[in-house]
Tab-separated table of C-alpha atoms and ligand atoms in Angstrom:
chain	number	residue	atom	x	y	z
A	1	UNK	CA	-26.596	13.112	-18.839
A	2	UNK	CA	-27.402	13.460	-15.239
A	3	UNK	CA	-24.359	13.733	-13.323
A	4	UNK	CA	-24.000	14.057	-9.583
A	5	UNK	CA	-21.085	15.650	-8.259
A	6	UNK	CA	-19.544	15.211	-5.086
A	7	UNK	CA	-17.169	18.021	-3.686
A	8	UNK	CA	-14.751	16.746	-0.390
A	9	UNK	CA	-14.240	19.106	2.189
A	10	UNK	CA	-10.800	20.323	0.767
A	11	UNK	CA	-12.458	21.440	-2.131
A	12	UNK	CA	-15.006	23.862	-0.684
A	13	UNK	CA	-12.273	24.797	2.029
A	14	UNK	CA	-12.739	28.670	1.318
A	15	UNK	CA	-14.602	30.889	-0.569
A	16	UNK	CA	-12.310	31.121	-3.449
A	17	UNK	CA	-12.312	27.178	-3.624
A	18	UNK	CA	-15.997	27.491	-3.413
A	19	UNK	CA	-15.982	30.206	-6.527
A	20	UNK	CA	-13.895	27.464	-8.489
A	21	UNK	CA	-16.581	24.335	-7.429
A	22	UNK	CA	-19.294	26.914	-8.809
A	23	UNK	CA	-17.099	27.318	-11.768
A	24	UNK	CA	-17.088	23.591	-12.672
A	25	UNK	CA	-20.815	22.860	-12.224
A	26	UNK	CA	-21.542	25.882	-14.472
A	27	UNK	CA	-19.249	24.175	-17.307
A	28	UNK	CA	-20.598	21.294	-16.503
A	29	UNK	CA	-24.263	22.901	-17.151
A	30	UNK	CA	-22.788	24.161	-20.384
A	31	UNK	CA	-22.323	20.758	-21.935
A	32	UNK	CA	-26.103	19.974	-21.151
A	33	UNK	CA	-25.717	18.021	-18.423
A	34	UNK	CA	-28.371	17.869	-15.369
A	35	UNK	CA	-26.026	18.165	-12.045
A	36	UNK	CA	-26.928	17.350	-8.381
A	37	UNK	CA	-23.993	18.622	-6.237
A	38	UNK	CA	-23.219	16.375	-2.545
A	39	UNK	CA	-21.308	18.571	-0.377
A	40	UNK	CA	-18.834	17.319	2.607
A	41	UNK	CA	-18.227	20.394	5.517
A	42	UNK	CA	-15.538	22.724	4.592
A	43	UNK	CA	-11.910	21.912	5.448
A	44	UNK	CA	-11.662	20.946	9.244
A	45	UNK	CA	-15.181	21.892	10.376
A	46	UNK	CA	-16.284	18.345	11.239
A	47	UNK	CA	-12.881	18.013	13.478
A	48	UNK	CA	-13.786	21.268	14.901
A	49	UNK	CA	-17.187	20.862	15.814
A	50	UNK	CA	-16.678	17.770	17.691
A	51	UNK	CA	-13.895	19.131	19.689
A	52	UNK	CA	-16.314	22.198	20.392
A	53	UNK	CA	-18.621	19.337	21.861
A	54	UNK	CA	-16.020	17.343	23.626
A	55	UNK	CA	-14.823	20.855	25.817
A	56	UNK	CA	-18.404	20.550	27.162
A	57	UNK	CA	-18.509	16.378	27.771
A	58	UNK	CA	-15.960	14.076	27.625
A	59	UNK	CA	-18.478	11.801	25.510
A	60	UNK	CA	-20.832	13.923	23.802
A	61	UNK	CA	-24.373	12.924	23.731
A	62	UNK	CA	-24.937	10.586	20.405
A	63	UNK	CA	-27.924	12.694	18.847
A	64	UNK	CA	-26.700	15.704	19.602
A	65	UNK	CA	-23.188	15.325	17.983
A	66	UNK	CA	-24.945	14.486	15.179
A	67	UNK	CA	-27.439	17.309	15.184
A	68	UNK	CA	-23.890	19.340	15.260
A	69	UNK	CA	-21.577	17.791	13.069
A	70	UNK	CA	-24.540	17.722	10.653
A	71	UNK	CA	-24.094	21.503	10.815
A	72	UNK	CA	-21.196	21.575	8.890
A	73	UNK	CA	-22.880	20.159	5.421
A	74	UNK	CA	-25.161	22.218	5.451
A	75	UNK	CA	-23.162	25.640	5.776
A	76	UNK	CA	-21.351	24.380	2.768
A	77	UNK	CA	-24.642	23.319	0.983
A	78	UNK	CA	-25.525	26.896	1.531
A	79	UNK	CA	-22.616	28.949	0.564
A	80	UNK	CA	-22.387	26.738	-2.413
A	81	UNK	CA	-26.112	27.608	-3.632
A	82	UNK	CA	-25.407	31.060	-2.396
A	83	UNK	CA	-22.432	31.526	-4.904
A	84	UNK	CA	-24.459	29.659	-8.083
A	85	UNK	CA	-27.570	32.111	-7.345
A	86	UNK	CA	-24.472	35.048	-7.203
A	87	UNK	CA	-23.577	33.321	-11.087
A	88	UNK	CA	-27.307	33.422	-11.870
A	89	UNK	CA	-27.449	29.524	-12.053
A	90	UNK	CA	-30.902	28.831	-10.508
A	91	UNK	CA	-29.918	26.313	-7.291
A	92	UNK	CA	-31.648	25.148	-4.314
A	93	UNK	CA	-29.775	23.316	-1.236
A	94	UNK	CA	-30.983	20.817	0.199
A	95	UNK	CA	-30.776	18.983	3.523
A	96	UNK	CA	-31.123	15.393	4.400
A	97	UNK	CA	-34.257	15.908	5.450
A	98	UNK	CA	-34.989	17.608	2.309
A	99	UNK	CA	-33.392	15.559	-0.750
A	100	UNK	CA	-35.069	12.069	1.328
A	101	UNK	CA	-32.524	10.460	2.867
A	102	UNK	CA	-33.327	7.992	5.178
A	103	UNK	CA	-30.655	6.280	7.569
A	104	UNK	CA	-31.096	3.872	10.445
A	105	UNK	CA	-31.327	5.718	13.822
A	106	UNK	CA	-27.927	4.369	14.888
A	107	UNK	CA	-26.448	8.167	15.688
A	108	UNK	CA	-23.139	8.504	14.431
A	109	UNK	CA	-22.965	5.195	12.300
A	110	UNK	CA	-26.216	5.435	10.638
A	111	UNK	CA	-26.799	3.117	7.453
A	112	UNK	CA	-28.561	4.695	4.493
A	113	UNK	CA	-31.816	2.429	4.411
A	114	UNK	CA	-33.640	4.837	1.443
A	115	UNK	CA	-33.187	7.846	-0.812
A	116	UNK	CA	-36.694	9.569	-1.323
A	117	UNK	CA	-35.547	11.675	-3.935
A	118	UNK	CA	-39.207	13.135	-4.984
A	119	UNK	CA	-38.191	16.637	-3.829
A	120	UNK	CA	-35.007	16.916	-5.723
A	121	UNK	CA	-36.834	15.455	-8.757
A	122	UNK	CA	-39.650	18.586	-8.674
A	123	UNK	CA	-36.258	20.603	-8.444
A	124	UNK	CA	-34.388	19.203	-11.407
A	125	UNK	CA	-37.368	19.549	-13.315
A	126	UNK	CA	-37.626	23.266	-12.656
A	127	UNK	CA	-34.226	23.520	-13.821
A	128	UNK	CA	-32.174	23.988	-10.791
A	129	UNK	CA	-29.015	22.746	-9.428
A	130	UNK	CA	-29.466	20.651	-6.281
A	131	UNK	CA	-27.030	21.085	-3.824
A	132	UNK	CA	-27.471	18.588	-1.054
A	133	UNK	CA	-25.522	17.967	2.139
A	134	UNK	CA	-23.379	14.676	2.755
A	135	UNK	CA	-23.040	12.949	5.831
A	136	UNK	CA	-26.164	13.717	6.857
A	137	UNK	CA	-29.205	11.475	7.337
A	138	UNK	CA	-32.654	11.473	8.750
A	139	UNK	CA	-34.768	8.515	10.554
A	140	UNK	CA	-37.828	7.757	10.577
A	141	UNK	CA	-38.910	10.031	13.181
A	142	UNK	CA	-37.243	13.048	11.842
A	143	UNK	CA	-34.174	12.905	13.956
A	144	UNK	CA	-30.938	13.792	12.187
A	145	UNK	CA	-28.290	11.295	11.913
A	146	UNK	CA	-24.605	11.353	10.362
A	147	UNK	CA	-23.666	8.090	9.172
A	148	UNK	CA	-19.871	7.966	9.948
A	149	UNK	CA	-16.459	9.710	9.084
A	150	UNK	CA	-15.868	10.340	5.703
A	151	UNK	CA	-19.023	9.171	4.579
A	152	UNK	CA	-20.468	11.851	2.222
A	153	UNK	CA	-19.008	9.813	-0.852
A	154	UNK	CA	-21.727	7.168	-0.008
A	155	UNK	CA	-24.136	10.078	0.290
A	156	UNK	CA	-23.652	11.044	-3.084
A	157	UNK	CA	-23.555	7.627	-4.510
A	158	UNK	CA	-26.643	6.656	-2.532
A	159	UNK	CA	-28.410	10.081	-4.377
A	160	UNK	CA	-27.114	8.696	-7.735
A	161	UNK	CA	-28.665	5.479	-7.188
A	162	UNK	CA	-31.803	7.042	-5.482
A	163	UNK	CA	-31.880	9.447	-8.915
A	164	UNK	CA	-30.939	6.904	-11.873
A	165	UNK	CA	-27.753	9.124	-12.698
A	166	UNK	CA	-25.568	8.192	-15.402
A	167	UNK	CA	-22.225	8.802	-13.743
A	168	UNK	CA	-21.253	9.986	-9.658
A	169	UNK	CA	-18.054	12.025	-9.697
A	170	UNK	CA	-15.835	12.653	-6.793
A	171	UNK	CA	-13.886	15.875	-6.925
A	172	UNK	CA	-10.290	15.685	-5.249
A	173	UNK	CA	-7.076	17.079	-4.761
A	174	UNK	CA	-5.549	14.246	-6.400
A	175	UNK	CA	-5.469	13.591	-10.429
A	176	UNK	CA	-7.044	10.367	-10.444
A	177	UNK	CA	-6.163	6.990	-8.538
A	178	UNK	CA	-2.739	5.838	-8.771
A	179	UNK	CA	-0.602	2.427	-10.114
A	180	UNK	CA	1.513	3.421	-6.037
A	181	UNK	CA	1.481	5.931	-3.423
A	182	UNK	CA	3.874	8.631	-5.483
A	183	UNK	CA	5.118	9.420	-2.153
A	184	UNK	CA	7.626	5.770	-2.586
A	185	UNK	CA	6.962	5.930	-6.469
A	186	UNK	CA	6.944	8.885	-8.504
A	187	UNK	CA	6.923	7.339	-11.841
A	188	UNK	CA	3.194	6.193	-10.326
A	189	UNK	CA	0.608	6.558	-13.473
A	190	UNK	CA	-2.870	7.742	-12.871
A	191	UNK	CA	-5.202	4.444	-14.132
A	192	UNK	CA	-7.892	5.151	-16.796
A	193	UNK	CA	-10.110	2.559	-15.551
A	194	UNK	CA	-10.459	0.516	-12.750
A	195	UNK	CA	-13.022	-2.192	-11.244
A	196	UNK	CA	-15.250	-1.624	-8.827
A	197	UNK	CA	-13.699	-4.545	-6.578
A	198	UNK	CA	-10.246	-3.988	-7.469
A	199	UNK	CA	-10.304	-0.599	-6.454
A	200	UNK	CA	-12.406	-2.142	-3.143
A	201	UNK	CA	-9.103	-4.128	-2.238
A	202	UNK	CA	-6.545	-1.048	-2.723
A	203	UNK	CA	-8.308	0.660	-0.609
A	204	UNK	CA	-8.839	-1.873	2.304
A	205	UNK	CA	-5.366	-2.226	1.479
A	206	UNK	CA	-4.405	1.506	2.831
A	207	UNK	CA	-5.198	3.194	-0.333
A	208	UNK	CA	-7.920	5.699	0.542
A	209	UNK	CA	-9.277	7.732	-2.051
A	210	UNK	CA	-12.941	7.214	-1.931
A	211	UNK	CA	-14.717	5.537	1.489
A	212	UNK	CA	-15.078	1.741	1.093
A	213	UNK	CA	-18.864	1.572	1.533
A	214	UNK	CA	-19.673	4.425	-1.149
A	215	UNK	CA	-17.175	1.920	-3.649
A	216	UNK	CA	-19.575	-0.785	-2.263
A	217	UNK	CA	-22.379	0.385	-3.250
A	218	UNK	CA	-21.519	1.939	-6.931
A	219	UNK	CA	-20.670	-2.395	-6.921
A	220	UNK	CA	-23.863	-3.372	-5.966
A	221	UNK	CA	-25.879	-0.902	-7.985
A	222	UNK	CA	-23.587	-0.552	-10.972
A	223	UNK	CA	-22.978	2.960	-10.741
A	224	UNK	CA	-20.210	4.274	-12.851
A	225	UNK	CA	-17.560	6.263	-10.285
A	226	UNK	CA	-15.325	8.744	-11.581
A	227	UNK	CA	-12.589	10.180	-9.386
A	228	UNK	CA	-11.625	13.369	-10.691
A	229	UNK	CA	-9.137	16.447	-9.615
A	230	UNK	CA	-10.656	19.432	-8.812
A	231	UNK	CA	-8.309	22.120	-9.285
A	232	UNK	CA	-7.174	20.689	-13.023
A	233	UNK	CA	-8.922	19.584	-16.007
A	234	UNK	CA	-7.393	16.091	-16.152
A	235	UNK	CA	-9.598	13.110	-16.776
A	236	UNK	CA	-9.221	11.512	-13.804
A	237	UNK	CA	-10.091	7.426	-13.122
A	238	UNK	CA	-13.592	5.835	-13.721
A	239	UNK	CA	-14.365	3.024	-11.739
A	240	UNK	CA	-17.054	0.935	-12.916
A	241	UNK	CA	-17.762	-2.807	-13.957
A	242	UNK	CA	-15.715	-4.451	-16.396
A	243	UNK	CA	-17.416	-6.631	-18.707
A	244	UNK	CA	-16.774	-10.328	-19.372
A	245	UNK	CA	-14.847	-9.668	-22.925
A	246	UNK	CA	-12.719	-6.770	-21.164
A	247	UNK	CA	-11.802	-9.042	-18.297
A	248	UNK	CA	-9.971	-11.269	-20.836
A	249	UNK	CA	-8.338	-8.627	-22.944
A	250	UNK	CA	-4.522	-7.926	-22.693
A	251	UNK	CA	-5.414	-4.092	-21.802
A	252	UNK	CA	-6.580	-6.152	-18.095
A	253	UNK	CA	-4.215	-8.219	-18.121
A	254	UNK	CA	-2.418	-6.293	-15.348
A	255	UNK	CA	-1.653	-5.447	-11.707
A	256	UNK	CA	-3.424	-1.799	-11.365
A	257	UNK	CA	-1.868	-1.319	-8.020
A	258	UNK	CA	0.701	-1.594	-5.730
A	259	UNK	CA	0.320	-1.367	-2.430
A	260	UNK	CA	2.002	-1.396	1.606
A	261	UNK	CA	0.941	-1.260	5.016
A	262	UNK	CA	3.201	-1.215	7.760
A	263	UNK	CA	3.328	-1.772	11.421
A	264	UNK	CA	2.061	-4.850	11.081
A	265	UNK	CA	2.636	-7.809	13.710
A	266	UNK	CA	3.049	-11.411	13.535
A	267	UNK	CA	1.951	-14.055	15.991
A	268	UNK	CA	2.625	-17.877	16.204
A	269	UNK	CA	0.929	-20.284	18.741
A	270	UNK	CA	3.709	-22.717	18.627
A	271	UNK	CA	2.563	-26.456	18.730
A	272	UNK	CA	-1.446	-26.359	19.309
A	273	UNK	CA	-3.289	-30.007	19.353
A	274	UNK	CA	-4.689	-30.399	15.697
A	275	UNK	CA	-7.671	-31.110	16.204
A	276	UNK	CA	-11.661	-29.265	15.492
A	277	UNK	CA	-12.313	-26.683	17.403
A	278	UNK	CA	-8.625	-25.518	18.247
A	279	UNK	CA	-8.856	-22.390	15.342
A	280	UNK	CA	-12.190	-20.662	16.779
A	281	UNK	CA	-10.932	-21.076	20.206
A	282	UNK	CA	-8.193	-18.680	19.211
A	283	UNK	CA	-9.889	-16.648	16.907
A	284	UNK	CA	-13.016	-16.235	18.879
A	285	UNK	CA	-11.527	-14.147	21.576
A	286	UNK	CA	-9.877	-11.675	19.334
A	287	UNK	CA	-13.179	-11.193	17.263
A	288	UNK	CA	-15.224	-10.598	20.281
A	289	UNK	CA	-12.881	-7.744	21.488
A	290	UNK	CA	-12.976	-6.366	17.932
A	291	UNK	CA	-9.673	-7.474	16.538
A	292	UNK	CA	-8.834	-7.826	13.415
A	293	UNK	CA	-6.700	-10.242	11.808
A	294	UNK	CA	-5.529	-11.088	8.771
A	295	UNK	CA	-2.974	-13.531	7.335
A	296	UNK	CA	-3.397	-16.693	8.995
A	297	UNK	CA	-1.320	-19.665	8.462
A	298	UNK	CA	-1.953	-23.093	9.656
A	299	UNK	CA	1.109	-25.862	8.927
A	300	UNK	CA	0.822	-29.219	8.229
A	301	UNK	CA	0.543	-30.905	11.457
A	302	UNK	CA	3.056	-33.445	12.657
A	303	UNK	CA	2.272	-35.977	14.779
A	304	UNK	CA	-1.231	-34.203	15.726
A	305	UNK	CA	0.451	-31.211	17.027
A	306	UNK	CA	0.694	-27.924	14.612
A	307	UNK	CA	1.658	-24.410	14.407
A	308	UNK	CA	-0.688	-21.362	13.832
A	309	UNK	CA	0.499	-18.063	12.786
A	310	UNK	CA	-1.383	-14.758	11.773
A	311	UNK	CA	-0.545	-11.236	11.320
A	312	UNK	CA	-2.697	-8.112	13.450
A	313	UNK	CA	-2.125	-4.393	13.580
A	314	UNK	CA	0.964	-3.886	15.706
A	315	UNK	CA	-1.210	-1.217	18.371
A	316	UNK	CA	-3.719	-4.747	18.808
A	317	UNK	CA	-1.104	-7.130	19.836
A	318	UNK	CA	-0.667	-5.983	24.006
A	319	UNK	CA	-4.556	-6.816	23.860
A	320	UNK	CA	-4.095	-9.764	21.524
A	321	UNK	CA	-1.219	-11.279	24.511
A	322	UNK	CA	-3.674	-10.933	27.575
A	323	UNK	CA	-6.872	-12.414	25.424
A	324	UNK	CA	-4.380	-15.423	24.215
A	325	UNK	CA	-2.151	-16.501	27.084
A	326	UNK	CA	-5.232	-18.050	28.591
A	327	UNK	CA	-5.782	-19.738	25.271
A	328	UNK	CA	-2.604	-21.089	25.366
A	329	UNK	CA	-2.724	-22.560	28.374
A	330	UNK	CA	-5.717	-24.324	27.740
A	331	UNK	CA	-4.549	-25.524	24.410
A	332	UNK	CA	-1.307	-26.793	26.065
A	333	UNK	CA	0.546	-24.844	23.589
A	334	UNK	CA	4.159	-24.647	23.924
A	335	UNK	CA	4.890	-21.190	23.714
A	336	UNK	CA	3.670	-17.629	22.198
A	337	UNK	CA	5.903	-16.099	19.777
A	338	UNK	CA	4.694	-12.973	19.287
A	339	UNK	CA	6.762	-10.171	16.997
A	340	UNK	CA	6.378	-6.271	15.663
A	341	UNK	CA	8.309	-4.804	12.566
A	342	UNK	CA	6.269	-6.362	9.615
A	343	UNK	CA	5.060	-4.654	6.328
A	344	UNK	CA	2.845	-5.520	3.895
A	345	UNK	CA	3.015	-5.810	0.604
A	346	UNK	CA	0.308	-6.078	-2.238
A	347	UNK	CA	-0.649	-6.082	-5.578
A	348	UNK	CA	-4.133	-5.875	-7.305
A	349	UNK	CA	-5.192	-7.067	-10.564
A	350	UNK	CA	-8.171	-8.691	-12.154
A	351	UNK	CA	-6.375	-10.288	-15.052
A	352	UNK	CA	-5.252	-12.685	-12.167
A	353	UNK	CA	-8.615	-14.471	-12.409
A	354	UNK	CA	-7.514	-15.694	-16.397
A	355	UNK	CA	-3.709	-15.488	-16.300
A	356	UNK	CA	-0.944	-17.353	-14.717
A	357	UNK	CA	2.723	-16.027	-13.799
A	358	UNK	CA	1.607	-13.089	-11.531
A	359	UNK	CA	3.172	-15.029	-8.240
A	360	UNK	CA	5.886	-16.065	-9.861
A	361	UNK	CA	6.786	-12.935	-11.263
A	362	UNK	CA	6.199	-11.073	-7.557
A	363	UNK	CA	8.248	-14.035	-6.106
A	364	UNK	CA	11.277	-13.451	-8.416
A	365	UNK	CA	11.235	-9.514	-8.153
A	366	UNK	CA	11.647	-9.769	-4.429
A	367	UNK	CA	14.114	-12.551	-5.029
A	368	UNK	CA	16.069	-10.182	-7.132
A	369	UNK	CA	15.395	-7.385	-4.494
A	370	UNK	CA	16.869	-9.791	-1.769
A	371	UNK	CA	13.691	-9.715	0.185
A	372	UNK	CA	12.596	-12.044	2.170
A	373	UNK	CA	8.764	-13.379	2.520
A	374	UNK	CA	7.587	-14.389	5.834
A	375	UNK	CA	3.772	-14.994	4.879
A	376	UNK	CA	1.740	-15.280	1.773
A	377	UNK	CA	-1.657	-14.886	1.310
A	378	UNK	CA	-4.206	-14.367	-1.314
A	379	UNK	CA	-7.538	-13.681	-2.898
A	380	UNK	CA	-8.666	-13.943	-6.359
A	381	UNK	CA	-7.456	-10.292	-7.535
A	382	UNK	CA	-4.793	-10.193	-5.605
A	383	UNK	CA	-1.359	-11.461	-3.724
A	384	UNK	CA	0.009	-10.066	-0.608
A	385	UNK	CA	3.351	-10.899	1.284
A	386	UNK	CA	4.512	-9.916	4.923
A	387	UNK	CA	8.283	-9.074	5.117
A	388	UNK	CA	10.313	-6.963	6.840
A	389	UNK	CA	9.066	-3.435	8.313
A	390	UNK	CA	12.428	-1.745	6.804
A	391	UNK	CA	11.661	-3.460	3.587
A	392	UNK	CA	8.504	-2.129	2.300
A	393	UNK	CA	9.727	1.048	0.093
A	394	UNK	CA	12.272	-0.795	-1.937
A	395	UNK	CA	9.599	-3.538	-2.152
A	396	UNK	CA	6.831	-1.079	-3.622
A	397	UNK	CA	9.222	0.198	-5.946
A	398	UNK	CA	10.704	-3.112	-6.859
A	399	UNK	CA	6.721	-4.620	-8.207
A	400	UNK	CA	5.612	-1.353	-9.575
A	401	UNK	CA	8.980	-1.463	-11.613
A	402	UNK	CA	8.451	-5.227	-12.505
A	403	UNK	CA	4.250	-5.046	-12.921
A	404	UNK	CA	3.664	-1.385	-14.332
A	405	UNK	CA	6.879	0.041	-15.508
A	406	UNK	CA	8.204	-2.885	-17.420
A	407	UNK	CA	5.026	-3.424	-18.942
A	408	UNK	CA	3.888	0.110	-19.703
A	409	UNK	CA	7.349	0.492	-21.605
A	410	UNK	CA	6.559	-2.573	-23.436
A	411	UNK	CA	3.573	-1.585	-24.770
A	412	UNK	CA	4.965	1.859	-26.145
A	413	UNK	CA	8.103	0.384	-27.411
B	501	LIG	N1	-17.546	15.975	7.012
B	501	LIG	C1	-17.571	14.580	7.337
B	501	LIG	C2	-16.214	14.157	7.848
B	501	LIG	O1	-15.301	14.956	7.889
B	501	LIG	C3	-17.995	13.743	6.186
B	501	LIG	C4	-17.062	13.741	5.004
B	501	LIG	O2	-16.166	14.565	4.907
B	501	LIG	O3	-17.228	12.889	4.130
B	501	LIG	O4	-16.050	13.025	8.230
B	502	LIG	MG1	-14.577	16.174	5.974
């Protein structure tokens, strides 16, 4: 197989961690597997190079932050070639510029447009062990780019794609992804498999364990992703498509995660005019100053006049208030209720899409938890309800309990 591998910063941290990496690709190469490493900086070197910058300008030049922080991959491209040469593994790292990547000139943000991979091809072939450097990107005039925080996991999915690999694995200091943060839930299970789009709504959910766009792309390209630990030999979680028959089978038919996000706020525009137009003239202010929202609620009207509600990040609501006073005003609303001390709530299945009962069964757990629902909302793969800020924990435990501990222990007893 062709594998690429994809190392996070924690896991090249040090030497010694870097010794262990070198260790793993080398077994790796043992099974007779073709590897291409992607590299993140080690430990906090992309946090420290920008506050380096920022002691010289409050707002560091664009292109040359990047021409910095791209500094950082490559030191631990190097050090990791550097100990596989020590092991007498043939290697060869590889910069941006190098391996073909080719990003959009937007510094900082840069979008992977290409992956020219005919260099690391000419490498494989000779037998060696690419290492190439995350983050990092090159335009089309040769100008180095980084293409935003956290983003080497879509560098080494992009390579994959670029290279036809048969799997992209993500080395971390975790053993796999998780039913709940173990954190609230320590009886949380590491998941075998996951989809590429449930695991897309966990993590816009709060669960981070891979960046959203690299999970985006392994959708759009059908790459297999595997999330494995680094410092144990567990099997970690593969995240790839699931296929029509699998969809339907009782092994899917569950919730594969539980998750919360708190500070969350809650605002009403009591008694707005029903009528077209009213929703983008709230909405449209709070998009154009970049805020996002998220449950929105709309009642029945009553007599032409009507309630709207939605939820925002707690830090956006003093900037939410000033954009929609105005709004109000010219709506002839009656008042703005606005509130903090929210939580979310959420779980995450794909067996949604053919089964019924997974509302119902949230509805009553949180019933039986005495916990009240302010808001529901809901997409095909999964349900989410605001309540109370204080009532998150007990409400994570209560739906893993009901959705992955109940059913677990059905299916061994
Ligand atoms: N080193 C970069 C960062 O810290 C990229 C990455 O780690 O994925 O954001
Ligand atoms: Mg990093």
């Amino acid at each position: 197989m062709r594998i690429v591998q994809k190392y996070g910063g924690s896991s090249v941290a040090t030497a010694e961690r870097i010794r262990h990496v070198v260790s793993r690709i080398i077994m790796t190469r043992q099974a007779g597997h073709e590897v291409i490493v992607v590299v993140s900086a080690m430990g906090d070197t992309t946090d420290e190079l920008i506050a380096l910058a920022k002691q010289l300008a409050a707002e560091p030049d664009p292109r040359e932050l990047d021409v910095l922080m791209s500094t950082g991959e490559t030191q631990a491209a190097a050090l990791v070639a550097i100990a596989l040469k020590e092991q007498h593994v043939p290697a060869v790292s590889l910069m941006a510029s190098q391996a073909g990547i080719r990003t959009t000139d937007r510094h900082r943000r840069a979008l992977i447009t290409a992956v020219h991979p005919e260099r690391v091809v000419r490498e494989l072939d000779a037998g060696k062990v690419c290492i190439i450097t995350g983050f990092q990107g090159i335009t089309e005039e040769g100008d180095i780019t980084t293409i935003g925080r956290g983003g080497s996991d879509s560098s080494a999915v992009a390579v994959a794609v670029a290279l036809k690999a048969d799997r992209c694995e993500f080395y971390k200091d975790v053993e796999g992804i998780l039913t709940a943060d173990p954190r609230i839930v320590p009886q949380a299970q590491k998941l075998d498999v996951i989809s590429h789009e449930e695991i897309l709504e966990l993590t816009t959910l709060g669960a981070q364990v891979l960046h959203p766009r690299a999970i985006e792309l392994g959708q759009v390209y059908r790459m297999p992703l595997v999330v494995l630990p680094t410092f144990s030999m567990g099997s970690g979680t593969v995240i790839r498509a699931l296929t029509d028959e699998e969809r339907v089978m009782e092994q899917f038919n569950r919730v594969s995660g539980v998750v919360c996000e708190r500070n969350v706020a809650k605002v009403t525009v009591v008694g707005v005019p029903d009528r077209p137009g009213v929703a983008y003239q709230i909405f449209k202010p709070l998009a154009d100053a970049g805020i996002n929202v998220d449950i929105i609620v709309q009642n029945v009207s009553r007599d032409g006049i009507t309630d709207m509600s939605f939820t925002l990040a707690t830090e956006d609501l003093p900037a939410a208030r000033r954009l929609l006073e105005p709004v109000r005003g010219a709506l002839g609303a009656a008042i703005l209720d606005a509130a903090t001390g929210f939580g979310k709530i959420s779980i995450v299945g794909v067996g949604m899409q053919t089964h019924p009962g997974y509302a119902a069964t949230m509805f009553g757990a949180l019933r039986d938890a005495e916990i009240n629902i302010q808001m529901i909302t809901t997409s095909d793969i999964r349900i989410t309800c605001l309540i109370d800020d204080r009532d998150v924990d007990t409400a994570v435990r209560t739906l893993h309990e009901a959705f992955i501990e109940q059913v677990a222990a059905a299916a061994s007893a």
